[in-house]
Amino acid sequence: MAARLLPLSTDIHLSQLPTTTEPVQQLQNLCRLPDGLVIFTGPTGSGKTTSLYAMLQHLVAIDSRHIISVEDPIEKPHDTYTQLQVNEQAGLDYSEALKAALRHDPDVLMVGEIRDEKTAQIAVRAAMTGHLVLTSLHTRHTSVLSFDCWSLVCHLII
């Protein structure tokens, strides 16, 4: 059994991410986009979830957009946006949860992790139809979206 311990009471701000000023400014600029797809990649423990939550916190601070997150599990409960928990035993996998979330017409959709092609397809379509989609993808390295992953995204767009 493995457990991830995240502090529940402390919000994470973009300025607190362990990086230089330029990437923080780029993330702040991405938060201002009306739509698009932002993918954090990397191995376990590289900060994907922390970065997603920091972006959500920044979005909450800068405007009042309608935000929905789909997570498995919800790692950091938040009361200023809607959080959906994936429950595969009840038939609510990522793709079904995303479809349910999109019925509520969010401005911003956070997908905890893209794990399969169906989820990737829904996330890309959401980004192409006026939603800002924030997500993560497990890869071996933080700086490179693998060729397989990139070709999947390109295939879904075409």
Coordinates of C-alpha atoms in Angstrom, one line a residue:
M1 CA 0.0 0.0 0.0
A2 CA 1.2 3.5 -0.9
A3 CA 0.0 6.8 0.4
R4 CA 0.5 10.4 -0.7
L5 CA 0.3 13.0 2.0
L6 CA -0.6 16.5 0.9
P7 CA -1.2 19.3 3.3
L8 CA -5.0 20.0 3.3
S9 CA -4.9 23.4 4.8
T10 CA -2.3 25.2 2.7
D11 CA -3.2 26.5 -0.8
I12 CA -0.3 26.3 -3.2
H13 CA 0.4 29.4 -5.2
L14 CA 2.2 29.6 -8.5
S15 CA 4.9 31.8 -7.0
Q16 CA 5.7 29.0 -4.5
L17 CA 6.5 26.4 -7.2
P18 CA 10.2 25.5 -7.1
T19 CA 11.1 27.1 -10.4
T20 CA 12.4 30.4 -11.8
T21 CA 10.3 33.5 -12.4
E22 CA 9.9 33.0 -16.2
P23 CA 8.0 29.7 -16.0
V24 CA 5.7 31.1 -13.3
Q25 CA 4.9 34.1 -15.6
Q26 CA 4.2 31.6 -18.4
L27 CA 1.8 29.7 -16.2
Q28 CA 0.1 32.9 -15.2
N29 CA -0.4 33.8 -18.8
L30 CA -1.8 30.3 -19.6
C31 CA -4.4 30.9 -16.8
R32 CA -5.6 34.0 -18.8
L33 CA -6.4 31.9 -21.9
P34 CA -10.1 31.4 -22.6
D35 CA -9.5 28.0 -24.0
G36 CA -6.8 25.5 -24.8
L37 CA -5.0 22.5 -23.4
V38 CA -2.2 22.6 -20.7
I39 CA -0.5 19.3 -20.1
F40 CA 1.9 18.8 -17.2
T41 CA 4.2 15.8 -17.8
G42 CA 6.6 13.9 -15.7
P43 CA 7.3 10.8 -13.5
T44 CA 5.6 10.2 -10.2
G45 CA 6.7 12.9 -7.7
S46 CA 7.7 15.5 -10.3
G47 CA 5.1 18.1 -9.3
K48 CA 2.3 17.5 -11.8
T49 CA -0.5 17.5 -9.2
T50 CA 1.1 20.4 -7.3
S51 CA 1.3 22.4 -10.5
L52 CA -2.3 21.7 -11.4
Y53 CA -3.5 22.8 -8.0
A54 CA -1.4 25.9 -8.1
M55 CA -2.9 26.9 -11.4
L56 CA -6.4 26.3 -10.1
Q57 CA -5.6 28.4 -7.0
H58 CA -4.4 31.2 -9.4
L59 CA -7.5 30.9 -11.5
V60 CA -9.7 31.2 -8.4
A61 CA -7.7 34.3 -7.3
I62 CA -7.8 36.2 -10.7
D63 CA -11.4 35.8 -11.8
S64 CA -14.7 34.0 -11.3
R65 CA -14.7 31.4 -14.0
H66 CA -16.7 28.2 -13.6
I67 CA -14.2 25.5 -12.7
I68 CA -14.8 21.8 -12.5
S69 CA -12.1 19.2 -11.6
V70 CA -12.2 15.5 -12.3
E71 CA -9.8 13.6 -10.0
D72 CA -8.9 10.1 -8.9
P73 CA -8.8 10.6 -6.0
I74 CA -9.6 14.2 -5.0
E75 CA -6.2 15.0 -3.4
K76 CA -6.9 18.5 -2.1
P77 CA -10.6 19.4 -1.3
H78 CA -11.5 22.9 -2.3
D79 CA -14.8 24.7 -1.7
T80 CA -14.5 27.3 -4.5
Y81 CA -15.0 25.0 -7.4
T82 CA -16.7 21.7 -8.1
Q83 CA -14.7 18.5 -7.8
L84 CA -15.8 15.2 -9.2
Q85 CA -14.3 11.9 -7.9
V86 CA -13.7 9.1 -10.4
N87 CA -15.4 5.9 -9.1
E88 CA -14.7 3.1 -11.5
Q89 CA -16.5 0.5 -9.4
A90 CA -19.7 2.6 -9.8
G91 CA -19.1 3.0 -13.6
L92 CA -17.7 6.5 -13.4
D93 CA -14.3 6.4 -15.0
Y94 CA -12.4 9.5 -16.2
S95 CA -14.2 9.6 -19.6
E96 CA -17.7 9.3 -18.1
A97 CA -16.8 11.9 -15.4
L98 CA -15.5 14.3 -18.0
K99 CA -18.7 13.9 -20.0
A100 CA -20.8 14.7 -16.9
A101 CA -18.6 17.7 -16.1
L102 CA -19.0 19.1 -19.6
R103 CA -22.8 19.0 -19.3
H104 CA -22.3 21.8 -16.7
D105 CA -20.4 24.0 -19.3
P106 CA -17.3 24.8 -17.2
D107 CA -15.0 27.5 -18.3
V108 CA -12.1 25.6 -16.9
L109 CA -11.8 21.8 -16.7
M110 CA -9.1 20.1 -14.7
V111 CA -8.5 16.5 -15.5
G112 CA -6.3 14.9 -12.8
E113 CA -4.6 12.5 -15.2
I114 CA -5.0 11.4 -18.8
R115 CA -4.8 7.6 -18.6
D116 CA -6.3 6.4 -21.8
E117 CA -7.2 7.4 -25.4
K118 CA -10.9 8.0 -24.7
T119 CA -10.1 10.5 -21.9
A120 CA -7.5 12.2 -24.1
Q121 CA -10.0 12.5 -26.9
I122 CA -12.6 14.1 -24.6
A123 CA -10.0 16.5 -23.1
V124 CA -8.8 17.6 -26.6
R125 CA -12.3 18.1 -27.9
A126 CA -13.2 20.2 -24.8
A127 CA -10.2 22.4 -25.4
M128 CA -11.2 22.8 -29.0
T129 CA -14.7 23.8 -28.1
G130 CA -14.0 26.7 -25.8
H131 CA -12.8 25.2 -22.5
L132 CA -9.5 25.7 -20.8
V133 CA -8.3 22.2 -19.9
L134 CA -5.6 21.6 -17.4
T135 CA -4.3 18.0 -17.1
S136 CA -1.3 15.8 -16.4
L137 CA 0.2 12.9 -18.2
H138 CA 2.6 10.4 -16.6
T139 CA 5.8 10.3 -18.6
R140 CA 9.4 9.2 -17.9
H141 CA 10.8 12.7 -18.1
T142 CA 9.4 16.1 -17.1
S143 CA 10.6 18.1 -20.1
V144 CA 9.5 16.0 -23.0
L145 CA 6.1 14.9 -24.1
S146 CA 6.9 11.5 -25.7
F147 CA 6.5 11.0 -29.4
D148 CA 3.7 8.5 -28.7
C149 CA 1.8 10.9 -26.5
W150 CA 2.3 13.8 -29.0
S151 CA 1.2 11.7 -31.9
L152 CA -1.9 10.7 -29.9
V153 CA -2.8 14.3 -29.3
C154 CA -2.2 15.2 -33.0
H155 CA -4.2 12.3 -34.1
L156 CA -7.1 13.4 -31.9
I157 CA -7.0 16.9 -33.4
I158 CA -7.0 15.8 -37.0

